[in-house]
XYZ file of C-alpha atoms in Angstrom:
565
model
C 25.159 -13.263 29.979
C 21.527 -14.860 29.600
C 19.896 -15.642 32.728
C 18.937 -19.668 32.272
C 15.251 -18.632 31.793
C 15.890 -15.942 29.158
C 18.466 -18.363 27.330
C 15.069 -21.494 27.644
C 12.787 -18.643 26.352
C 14.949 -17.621 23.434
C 15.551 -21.414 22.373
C 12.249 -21.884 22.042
C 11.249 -18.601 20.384
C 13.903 -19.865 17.885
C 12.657 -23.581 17.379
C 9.618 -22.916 17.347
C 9.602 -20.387 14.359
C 12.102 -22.922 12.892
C 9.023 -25.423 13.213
C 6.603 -22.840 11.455
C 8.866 -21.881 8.844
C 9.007 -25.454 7.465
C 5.368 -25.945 8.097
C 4.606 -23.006 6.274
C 6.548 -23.347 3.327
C 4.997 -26.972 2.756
C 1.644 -25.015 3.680
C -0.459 -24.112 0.877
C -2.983 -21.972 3.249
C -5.385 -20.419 0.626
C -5.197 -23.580 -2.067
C -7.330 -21.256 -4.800
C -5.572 -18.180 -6.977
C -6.540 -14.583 -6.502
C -9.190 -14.239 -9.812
C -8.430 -11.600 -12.398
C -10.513 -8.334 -11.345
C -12.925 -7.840 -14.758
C -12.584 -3.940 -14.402
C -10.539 -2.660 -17.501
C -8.777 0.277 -15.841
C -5.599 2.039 -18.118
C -2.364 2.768 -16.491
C 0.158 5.608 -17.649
C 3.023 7.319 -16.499
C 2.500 10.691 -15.027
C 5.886 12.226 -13.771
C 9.566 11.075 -13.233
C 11.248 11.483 -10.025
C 15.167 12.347 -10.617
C 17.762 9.904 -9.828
C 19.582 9.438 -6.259
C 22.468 9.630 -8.728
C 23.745 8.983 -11.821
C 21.900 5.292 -13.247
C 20.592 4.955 -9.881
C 16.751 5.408 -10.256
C 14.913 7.268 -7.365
C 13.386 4.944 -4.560
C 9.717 6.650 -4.054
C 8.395 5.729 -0.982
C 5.516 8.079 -0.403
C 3.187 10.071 -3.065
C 0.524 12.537 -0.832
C -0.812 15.939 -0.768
C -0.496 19.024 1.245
C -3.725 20.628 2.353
C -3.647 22.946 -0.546
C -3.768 20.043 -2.698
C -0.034 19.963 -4.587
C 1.610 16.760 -4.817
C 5.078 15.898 -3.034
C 6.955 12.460 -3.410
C 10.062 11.461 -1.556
C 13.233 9.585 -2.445
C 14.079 6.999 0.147
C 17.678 8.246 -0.103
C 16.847 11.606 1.017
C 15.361 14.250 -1.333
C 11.881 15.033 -1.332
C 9.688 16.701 -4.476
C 6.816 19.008 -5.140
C 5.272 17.680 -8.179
C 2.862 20.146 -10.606
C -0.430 19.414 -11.637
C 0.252 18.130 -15.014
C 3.462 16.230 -13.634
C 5.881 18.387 -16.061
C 7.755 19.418 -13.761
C 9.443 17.915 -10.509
C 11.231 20.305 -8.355
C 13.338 19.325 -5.070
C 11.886 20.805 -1.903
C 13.876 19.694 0.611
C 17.106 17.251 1.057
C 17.475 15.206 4.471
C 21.271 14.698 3.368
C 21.994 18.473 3.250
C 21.777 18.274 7.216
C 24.614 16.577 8.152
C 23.632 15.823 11.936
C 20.775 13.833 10.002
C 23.243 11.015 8.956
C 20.361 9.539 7.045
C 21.152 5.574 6.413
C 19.405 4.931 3.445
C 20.464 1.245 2.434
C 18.196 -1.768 2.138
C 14.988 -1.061 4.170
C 16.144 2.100 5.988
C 16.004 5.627 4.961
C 13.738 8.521 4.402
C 10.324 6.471 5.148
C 7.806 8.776 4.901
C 6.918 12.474 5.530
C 3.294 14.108 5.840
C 2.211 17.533 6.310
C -0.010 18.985 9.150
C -3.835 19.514 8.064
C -3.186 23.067 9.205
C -0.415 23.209 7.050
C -1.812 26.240 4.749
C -3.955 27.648 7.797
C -2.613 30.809 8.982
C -2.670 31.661 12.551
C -3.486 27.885 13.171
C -0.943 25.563 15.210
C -0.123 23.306 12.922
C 0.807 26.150 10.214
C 3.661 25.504 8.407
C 4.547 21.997 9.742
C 5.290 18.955 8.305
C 6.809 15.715 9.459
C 9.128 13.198 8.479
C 11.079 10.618 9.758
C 14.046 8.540 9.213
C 16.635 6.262 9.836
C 19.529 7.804 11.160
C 23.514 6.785 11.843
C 24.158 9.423 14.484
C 23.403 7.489 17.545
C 24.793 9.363 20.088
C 22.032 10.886 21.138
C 19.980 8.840 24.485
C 17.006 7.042 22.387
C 13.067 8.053 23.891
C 12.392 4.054 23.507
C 14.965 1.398 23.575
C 13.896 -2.266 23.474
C 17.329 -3.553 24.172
C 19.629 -5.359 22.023
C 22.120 -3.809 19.941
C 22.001 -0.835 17.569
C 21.571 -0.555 13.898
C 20.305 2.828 13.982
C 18.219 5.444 15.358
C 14.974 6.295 14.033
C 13.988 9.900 14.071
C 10.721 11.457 13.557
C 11.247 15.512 12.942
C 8.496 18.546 12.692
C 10.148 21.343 10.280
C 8.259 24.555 10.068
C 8.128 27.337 7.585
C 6.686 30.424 7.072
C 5.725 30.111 2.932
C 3.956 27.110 3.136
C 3.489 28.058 -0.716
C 6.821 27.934 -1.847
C 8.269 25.614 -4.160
C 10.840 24.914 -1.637
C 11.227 24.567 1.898
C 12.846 27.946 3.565
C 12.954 27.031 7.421
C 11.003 29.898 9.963
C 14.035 29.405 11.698
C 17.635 29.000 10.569
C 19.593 28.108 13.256
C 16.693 25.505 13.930
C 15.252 24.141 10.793
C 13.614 21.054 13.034
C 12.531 20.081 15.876
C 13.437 16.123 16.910
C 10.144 14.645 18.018
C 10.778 11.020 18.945
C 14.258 9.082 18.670
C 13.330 5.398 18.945
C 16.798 2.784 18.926
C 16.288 0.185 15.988
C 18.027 -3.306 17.323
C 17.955 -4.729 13.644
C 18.489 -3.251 10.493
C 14.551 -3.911 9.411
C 11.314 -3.517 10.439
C 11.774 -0.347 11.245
C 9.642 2.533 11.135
C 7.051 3.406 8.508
C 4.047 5.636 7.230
C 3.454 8.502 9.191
C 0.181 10.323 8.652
C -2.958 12.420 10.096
C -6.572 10.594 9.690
C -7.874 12.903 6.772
C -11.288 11.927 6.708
C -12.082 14.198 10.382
C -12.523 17.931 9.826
C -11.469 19.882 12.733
C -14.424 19.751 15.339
C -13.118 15.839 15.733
C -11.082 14.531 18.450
C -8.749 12.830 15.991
C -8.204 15.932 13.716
C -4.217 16.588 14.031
C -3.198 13.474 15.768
C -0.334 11.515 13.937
C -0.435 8.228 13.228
C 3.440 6.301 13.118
C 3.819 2.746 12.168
C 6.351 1.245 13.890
C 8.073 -2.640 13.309
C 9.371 -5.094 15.741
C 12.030 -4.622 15.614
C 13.685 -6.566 13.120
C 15.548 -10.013 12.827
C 12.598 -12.548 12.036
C 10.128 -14.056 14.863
C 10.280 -11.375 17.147
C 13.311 -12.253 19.177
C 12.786 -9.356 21.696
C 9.001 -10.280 22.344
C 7.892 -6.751 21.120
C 4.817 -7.485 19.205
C 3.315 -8.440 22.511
C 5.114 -6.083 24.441
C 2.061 -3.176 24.703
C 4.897 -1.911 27.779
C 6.688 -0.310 24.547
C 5.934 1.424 21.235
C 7.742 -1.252 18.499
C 5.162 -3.573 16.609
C 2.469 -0.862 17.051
C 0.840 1.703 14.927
C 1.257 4.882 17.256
C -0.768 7.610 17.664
C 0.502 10.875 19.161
C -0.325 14.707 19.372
C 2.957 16.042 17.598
C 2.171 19.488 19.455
C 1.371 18.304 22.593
C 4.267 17.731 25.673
C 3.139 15.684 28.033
C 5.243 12.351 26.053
C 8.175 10.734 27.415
C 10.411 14.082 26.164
C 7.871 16.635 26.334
C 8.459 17.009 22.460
C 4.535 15.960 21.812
C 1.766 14.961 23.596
C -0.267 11.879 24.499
C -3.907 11.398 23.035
C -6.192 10.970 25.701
C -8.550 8.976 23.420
C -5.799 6.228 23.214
C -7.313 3.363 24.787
C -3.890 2.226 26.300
C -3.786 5.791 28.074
C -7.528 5.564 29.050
C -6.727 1.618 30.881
C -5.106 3.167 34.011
C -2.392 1.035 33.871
C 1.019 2.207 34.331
C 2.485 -1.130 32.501
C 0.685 -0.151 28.870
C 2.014 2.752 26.865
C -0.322 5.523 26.133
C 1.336 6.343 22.777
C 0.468 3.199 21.378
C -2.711 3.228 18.984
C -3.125 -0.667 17.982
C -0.375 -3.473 19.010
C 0.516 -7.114 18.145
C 1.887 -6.511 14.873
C 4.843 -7.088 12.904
C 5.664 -4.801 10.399
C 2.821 -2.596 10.079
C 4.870 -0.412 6.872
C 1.578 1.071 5.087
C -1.925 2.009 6.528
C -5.001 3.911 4.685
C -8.413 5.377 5.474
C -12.007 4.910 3.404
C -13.251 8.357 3.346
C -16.747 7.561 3.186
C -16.778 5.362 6.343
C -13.277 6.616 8.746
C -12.365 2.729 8.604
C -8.902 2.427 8.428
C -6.770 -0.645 7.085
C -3.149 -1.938 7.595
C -1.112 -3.953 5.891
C 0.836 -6.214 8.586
C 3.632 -7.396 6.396
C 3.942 -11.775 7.429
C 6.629 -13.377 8.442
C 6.962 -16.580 5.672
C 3.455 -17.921 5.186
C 0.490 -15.251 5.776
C 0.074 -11.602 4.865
C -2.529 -9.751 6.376
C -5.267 -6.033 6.226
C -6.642 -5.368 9.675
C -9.012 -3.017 10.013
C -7.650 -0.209 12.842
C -9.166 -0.489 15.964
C -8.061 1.461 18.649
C -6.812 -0.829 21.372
C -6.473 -3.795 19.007
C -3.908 -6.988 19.522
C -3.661 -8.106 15.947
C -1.495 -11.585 17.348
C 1.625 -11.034 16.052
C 4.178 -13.278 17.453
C 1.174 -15.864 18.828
C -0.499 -15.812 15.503
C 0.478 -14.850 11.900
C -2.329 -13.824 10.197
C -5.411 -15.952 11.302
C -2.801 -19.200 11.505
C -1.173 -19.929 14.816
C 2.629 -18.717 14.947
C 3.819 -19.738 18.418
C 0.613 -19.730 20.275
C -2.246 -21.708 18.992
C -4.458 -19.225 21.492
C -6.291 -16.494 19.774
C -8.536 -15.218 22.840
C -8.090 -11.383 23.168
C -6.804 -11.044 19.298
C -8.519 -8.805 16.005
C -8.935 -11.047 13.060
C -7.807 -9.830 9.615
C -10.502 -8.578 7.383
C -8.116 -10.394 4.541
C -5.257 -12.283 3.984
C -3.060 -14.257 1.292
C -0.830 -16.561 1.541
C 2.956 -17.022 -0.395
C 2.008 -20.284 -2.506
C -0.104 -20.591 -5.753
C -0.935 -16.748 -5.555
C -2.309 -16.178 -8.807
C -2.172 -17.567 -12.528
C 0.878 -16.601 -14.770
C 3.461 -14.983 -12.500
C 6.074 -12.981 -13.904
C 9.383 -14.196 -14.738
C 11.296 -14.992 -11.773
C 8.270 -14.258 -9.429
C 7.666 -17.137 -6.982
C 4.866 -16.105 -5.070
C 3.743 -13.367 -2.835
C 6.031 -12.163 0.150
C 5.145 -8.717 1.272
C 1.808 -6.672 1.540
C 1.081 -3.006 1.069
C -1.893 -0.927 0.986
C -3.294 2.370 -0.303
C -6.584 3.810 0.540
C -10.451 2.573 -0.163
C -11.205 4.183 -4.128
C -13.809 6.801 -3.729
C -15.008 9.622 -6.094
C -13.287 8.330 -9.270
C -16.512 7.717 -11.200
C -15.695 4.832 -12.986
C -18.210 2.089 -12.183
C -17.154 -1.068 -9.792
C -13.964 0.752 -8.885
C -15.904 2.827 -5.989
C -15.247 0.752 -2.511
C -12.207 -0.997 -3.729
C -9.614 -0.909 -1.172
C -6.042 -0.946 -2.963
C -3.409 -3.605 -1.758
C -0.655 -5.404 -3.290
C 1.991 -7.817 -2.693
C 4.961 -5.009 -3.036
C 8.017 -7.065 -3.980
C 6.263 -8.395 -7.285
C 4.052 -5.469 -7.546
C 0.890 -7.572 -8.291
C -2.001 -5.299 -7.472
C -4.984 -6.311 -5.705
C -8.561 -4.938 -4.239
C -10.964 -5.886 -1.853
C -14.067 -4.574 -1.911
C -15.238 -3.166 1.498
C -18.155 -2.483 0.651
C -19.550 -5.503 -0.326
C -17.300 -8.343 1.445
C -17.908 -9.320 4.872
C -14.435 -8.523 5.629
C -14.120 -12.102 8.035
C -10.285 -13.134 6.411
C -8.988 -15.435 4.077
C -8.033 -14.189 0.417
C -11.382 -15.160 -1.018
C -12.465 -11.621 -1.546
C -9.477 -10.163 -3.100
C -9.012 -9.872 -7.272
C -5.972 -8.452 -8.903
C -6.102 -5.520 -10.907
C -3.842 -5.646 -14.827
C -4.357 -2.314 -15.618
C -4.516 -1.749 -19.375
C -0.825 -0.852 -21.191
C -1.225 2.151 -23.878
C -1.789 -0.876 -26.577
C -4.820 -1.805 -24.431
C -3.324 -5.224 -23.525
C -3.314 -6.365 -19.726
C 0.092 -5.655 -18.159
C 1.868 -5.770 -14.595
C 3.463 -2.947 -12.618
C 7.208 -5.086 -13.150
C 6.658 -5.617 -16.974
C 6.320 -1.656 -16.959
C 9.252 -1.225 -14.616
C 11.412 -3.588 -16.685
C 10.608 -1.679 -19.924
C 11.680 1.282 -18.611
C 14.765 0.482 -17.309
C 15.264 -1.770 -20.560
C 15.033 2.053 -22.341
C 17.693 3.200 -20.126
C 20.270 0.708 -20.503
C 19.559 -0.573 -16.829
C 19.266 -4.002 -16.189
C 16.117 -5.928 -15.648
C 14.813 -6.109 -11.738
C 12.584 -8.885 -10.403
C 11.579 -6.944 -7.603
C 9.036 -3.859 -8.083
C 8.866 -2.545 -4.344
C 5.161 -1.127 -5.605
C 3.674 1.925 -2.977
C 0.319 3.241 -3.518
C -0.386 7.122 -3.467
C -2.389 8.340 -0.305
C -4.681 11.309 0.471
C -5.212 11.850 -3.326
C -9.145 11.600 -3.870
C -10.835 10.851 -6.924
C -7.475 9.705 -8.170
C -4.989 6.491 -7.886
C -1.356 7.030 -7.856
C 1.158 3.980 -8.014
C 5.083 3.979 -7.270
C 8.231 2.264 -7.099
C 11.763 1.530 -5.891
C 12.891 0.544 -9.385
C 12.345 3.433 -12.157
C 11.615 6.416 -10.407
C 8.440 6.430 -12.384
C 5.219 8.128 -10.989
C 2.204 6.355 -12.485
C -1.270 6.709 -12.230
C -4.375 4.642 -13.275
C -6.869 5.963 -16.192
C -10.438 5.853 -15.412
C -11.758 5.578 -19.412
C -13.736 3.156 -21.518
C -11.742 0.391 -22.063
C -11.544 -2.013 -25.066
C -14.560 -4.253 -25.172
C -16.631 -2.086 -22.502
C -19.339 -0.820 -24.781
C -21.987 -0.068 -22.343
C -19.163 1.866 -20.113
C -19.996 -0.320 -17.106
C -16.694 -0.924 -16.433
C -16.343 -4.128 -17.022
C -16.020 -6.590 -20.253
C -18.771 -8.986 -20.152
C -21.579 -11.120 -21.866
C -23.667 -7.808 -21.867
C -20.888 -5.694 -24.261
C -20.671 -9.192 -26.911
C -24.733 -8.621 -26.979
C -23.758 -5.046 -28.075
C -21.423 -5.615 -30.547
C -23.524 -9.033 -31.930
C -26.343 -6.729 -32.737
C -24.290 -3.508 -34.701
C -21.859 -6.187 -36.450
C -21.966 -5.076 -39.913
C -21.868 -1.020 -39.310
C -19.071 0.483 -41.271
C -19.641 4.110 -41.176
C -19.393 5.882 -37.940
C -19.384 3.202 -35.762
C -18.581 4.732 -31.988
C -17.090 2.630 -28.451
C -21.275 2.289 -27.380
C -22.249 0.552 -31.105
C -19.138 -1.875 -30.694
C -16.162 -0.320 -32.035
C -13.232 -1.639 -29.482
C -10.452 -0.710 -31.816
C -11.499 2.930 -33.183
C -11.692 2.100 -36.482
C -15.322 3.629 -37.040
C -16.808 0.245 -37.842
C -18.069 -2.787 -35.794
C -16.296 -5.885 -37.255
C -14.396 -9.395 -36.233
C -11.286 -7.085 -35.001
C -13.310 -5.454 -32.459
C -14.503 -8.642 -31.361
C -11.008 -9.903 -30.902
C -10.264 -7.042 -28.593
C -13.555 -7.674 -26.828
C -12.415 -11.039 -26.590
C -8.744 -10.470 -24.693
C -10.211 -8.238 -22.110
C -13.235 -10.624 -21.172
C -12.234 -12.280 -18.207
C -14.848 -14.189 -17.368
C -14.589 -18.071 -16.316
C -15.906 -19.315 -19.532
C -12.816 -21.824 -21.155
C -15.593 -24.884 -21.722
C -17.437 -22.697 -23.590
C -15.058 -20.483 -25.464
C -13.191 -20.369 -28.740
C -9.861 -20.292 -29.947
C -7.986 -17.140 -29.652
C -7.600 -16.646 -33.539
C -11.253 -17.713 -34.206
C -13.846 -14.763 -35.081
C -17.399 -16.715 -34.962
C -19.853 -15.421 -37.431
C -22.502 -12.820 -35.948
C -25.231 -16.116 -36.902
C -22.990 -17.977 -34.406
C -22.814 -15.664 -31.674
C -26.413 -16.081 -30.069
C -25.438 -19.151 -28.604
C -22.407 -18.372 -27.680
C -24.294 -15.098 -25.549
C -26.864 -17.499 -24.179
C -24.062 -19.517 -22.598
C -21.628 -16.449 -21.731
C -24.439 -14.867 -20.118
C -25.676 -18.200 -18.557
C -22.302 -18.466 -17.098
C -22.231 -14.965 -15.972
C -25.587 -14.191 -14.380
C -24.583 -17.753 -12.080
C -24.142 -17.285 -8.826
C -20.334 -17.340 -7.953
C -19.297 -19.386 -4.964
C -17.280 -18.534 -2.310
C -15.070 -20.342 -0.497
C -13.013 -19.434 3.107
């Protein structure tokens, strides 16, 4: 039974996220919509993922590389795929349900969460050669858990190092038989969510770095909602933490891997802090990614109901979480001691023209910061999204001061093979429409990681691999990458050419000439804030017309835009 004090504390743990709950649906945090990103970037599908089973679409969780540079994706349910270049052809590599001791549980949010190889992989005589890691959620709990936070049990999570000898192959062949892994950390889940999440090593250090090899584990609260066992501010154990471990090391709790030294919760001295942990204080940490040009890294701290947040990684960090959501007080209006987000959003008025049956946002992701894809004013995007509806946004680290609040964020509508603006669930929908599947309103979008030079989207819905198209778009005649005042200049000037007409003279529809049709496509993928001074959809001014209509488009778009936090 509760001692008095722990019954007192729990009450009030309970009203007061009662309180904040109501106050934060009637809370309208970030009043302004997310603005429509003016890059016109194609999307297409790239490979299919086989069903769990029959009609039952795989549920891709992770899309990475091995050092050698193949693909893999893994099914949530248990299989996991080595993908070709071309994306042709999907073969399994491994099955987590083939090992019956696993007892993968694989419904709702657990299952096969993520896997990553080590960046010795492919190295021979190196360490790390031939591992990779994954980790799962797990029915057989009859094993003693490393961590246990109290509470009951849903499940255990376990995170496993296999090894082979052919890191080439096709598929996995373990070096040893009998033993085909090795548990690494068993940690008891009290609830069945916010559980674990990405694991991965910090692929922007070579291997002169301190950092090259660690792993990085994400790691929930524990579940329920509000933190009910106090974990987020609990650094005395590893739950609401991003972790941060040498996976061939031995001096952890086991002696199955090791603590890093460089930890700043090993470095304190203090026997009430746990060495493992990387960054506390957060909720449900789920996805994390590095910028390769800079090291930062970014997680996405999935909110409770109001706030969703990207913190930048600092080791030794207390992102708040249960005292604060977000930047917005929780149960604590204190925020001495906490890391602010570099950006947030809230769940109300997220942006214009939702999909059907979309409310609002309610869960953040994140991929890694865009580099090397040569398309201009995509480099230094950070990739994020709000997974549930599968609205994508970016941020651009590079230019925003990173200080919070949603006012640096744009979404992304990726261009659909018609050229038209579409969203990741309109695709999803379609294809399961072609399949004879019912319609979902819930997209459960991931973003590819450790895939340079290219962006990589998945789902939960379709099993559908997609990637986005760094080309020309409609409308972008001076290949700037974005549709603006300075392309309708373009195509003002060659209106009238009807023989050979190419994209840089005007020609948005391919048609060889620069005409009133290639102004209407110019004219869907502008996005500029320009309704006072625009023109019915329908309408095709005259070219004698269209000089003032550029002097106030590019009025409008040489202004100054303002920023609010």
């Amino acid at each position: 039974m509760l001692s008095s004090q722990r019954l007192l504390c729990s009450l009030f743990n309970v009203l007061s996220w009662l309180v904040f709950t109501s106050f934060a649906v009637a809370q309208n945090f970030f009043p302004a919509t997310i603005p429509t990103s003016p890059l016109a970037i194609s999307i297409e599908e790239f490979a299919t993922i086989p069903d769990s089973s029959t009609n039952s679409p795989a549920r891709v969780s992770v899309l990475t590389r091995d050092p050698s540079g193949r693909l893999f994706a893994n099914d949530q349910r248990g299989p996991l795929y080595t993908i070709n270049a071309t994306g042709s052809t999907v073969t399994e590599y491994l099955d987590l349900r083939d090992f019956s001791a696993l007892a993968i549980n694989s419904g709702g949010e657990p299952g096969f969460q993520s896997f990553v190889f080590h960046p010795d992989f492919a190295t021979p005589g190196a360490d790390g050669f031939g591992r990779f890691y994954t980790i799962h959620s797990s029915n057989n709990t009859s094993a003693t858990p490393d961590f246990d936070p109290g509470g009951g049990t849903s499940f255990h999570t376990l995170l496993l190092e296999w090894r082979t000898d052919d890191p080439a192959a096709n598929t996995f062949t373990p070096a040893n038989a009998s033993q085909p892994f090795r548990e690494v950390l068993r940690l008891k889940q009290p609830f069945g969510n916010h559980n674990a999440g990405l694991i991965a090593f910090n692929t922007t250090v070579g291997p002169a770095d301190t950092d090259y090899g660690n792993l990085y584990v994400a790691v929930g609260d524990g579940g329920s909602g509000g933190d009910p066992q106090e974990n987020g501010q609990d650094p005395s154990n590893p739950y609401g933490a991003l972790l941060r471990i040498d996976p061939l090391g031995t001096n952890g709790i086991n002696g199955q891997y090791g603590i890093v030294a460089e930890n700043a919760l090993a470095a304190d001295g203090m026997s009430s802090t746990l060495g493992e942990i990387y960054a506390y204080g957060l909720r449900n940490p789920q996805r994390f990614g590095w910028d390769a040009t800079t090291g930062n890294m970014y997680i996405a701290d999935i909110g409770q109901n109001a706030v969703e947040e990207i913190d930048l990684g600092v080791n030794g960090a207390d992102y708040g979480w249960d005292n604060r959501e977000g930047s917005f007080s929780f149960e604590n209006p204190s925020s001495v001691g906490f890391t602010d987000p570099v950006a947030e959003y809230d769940h109300v008025n997220l942006v214009s023209n939702l999909p059907a049956g979309v409310t609002g946002g309610r869960a953040i992701t994140v991929g890694e910061v865009a580099r090397g894809t040569g398309f201009p004013g995509f480099d230094g995007q950070l990739l994020l999204g709000d997974f549930p509806t599968g609205l994508i946004f970016m941020l651009d680290v590079d230019s925003d001061p990173l200080d919070g609040g949603q006012d640096g964020l744009t979404e992304l509508q990726p261009l659909d093979s018609s050229g038209e603006p579409v969203r990741l669930l309109e695709l999803i929908n379609d294809a399961r429409a072609a399949r004879g599947l019912g319609s979902t309103s819930r997209a459960d979008l991931r973003f590819g990681i450790n895939t340079p030079g290219e962006v990589y989207i998945t789902n939960k819905r379709d099993g559908i691999i997609r990637r986005l198209v760094f080309d020309a778009s409609p409308g972008d005649f001076n290949g700037d990458g974005e549709v603006d005042a300075d392309d309708l200049v373009i195509w003002n000037a060659q209106f009238g050419l009807s023989v050979g007409a190419t994209v840089e003279e005007g020609d948005a529809d391919g048609d060889f000439d620069v005409d009133g049709a290639d102004f209407l496509r110019w004219q869907q993928q502008f996005t500029g804030s320009v309704e006072a001074a625009s023109f019915p959809p329908a309408n095709v001014p005259e070219p004698s017309t269209c000089g003032l209509i550029i002097l106030g488009l590019l009025t409008i778009s040489y202004s100054a835009p303002y920023r609010r936090k």
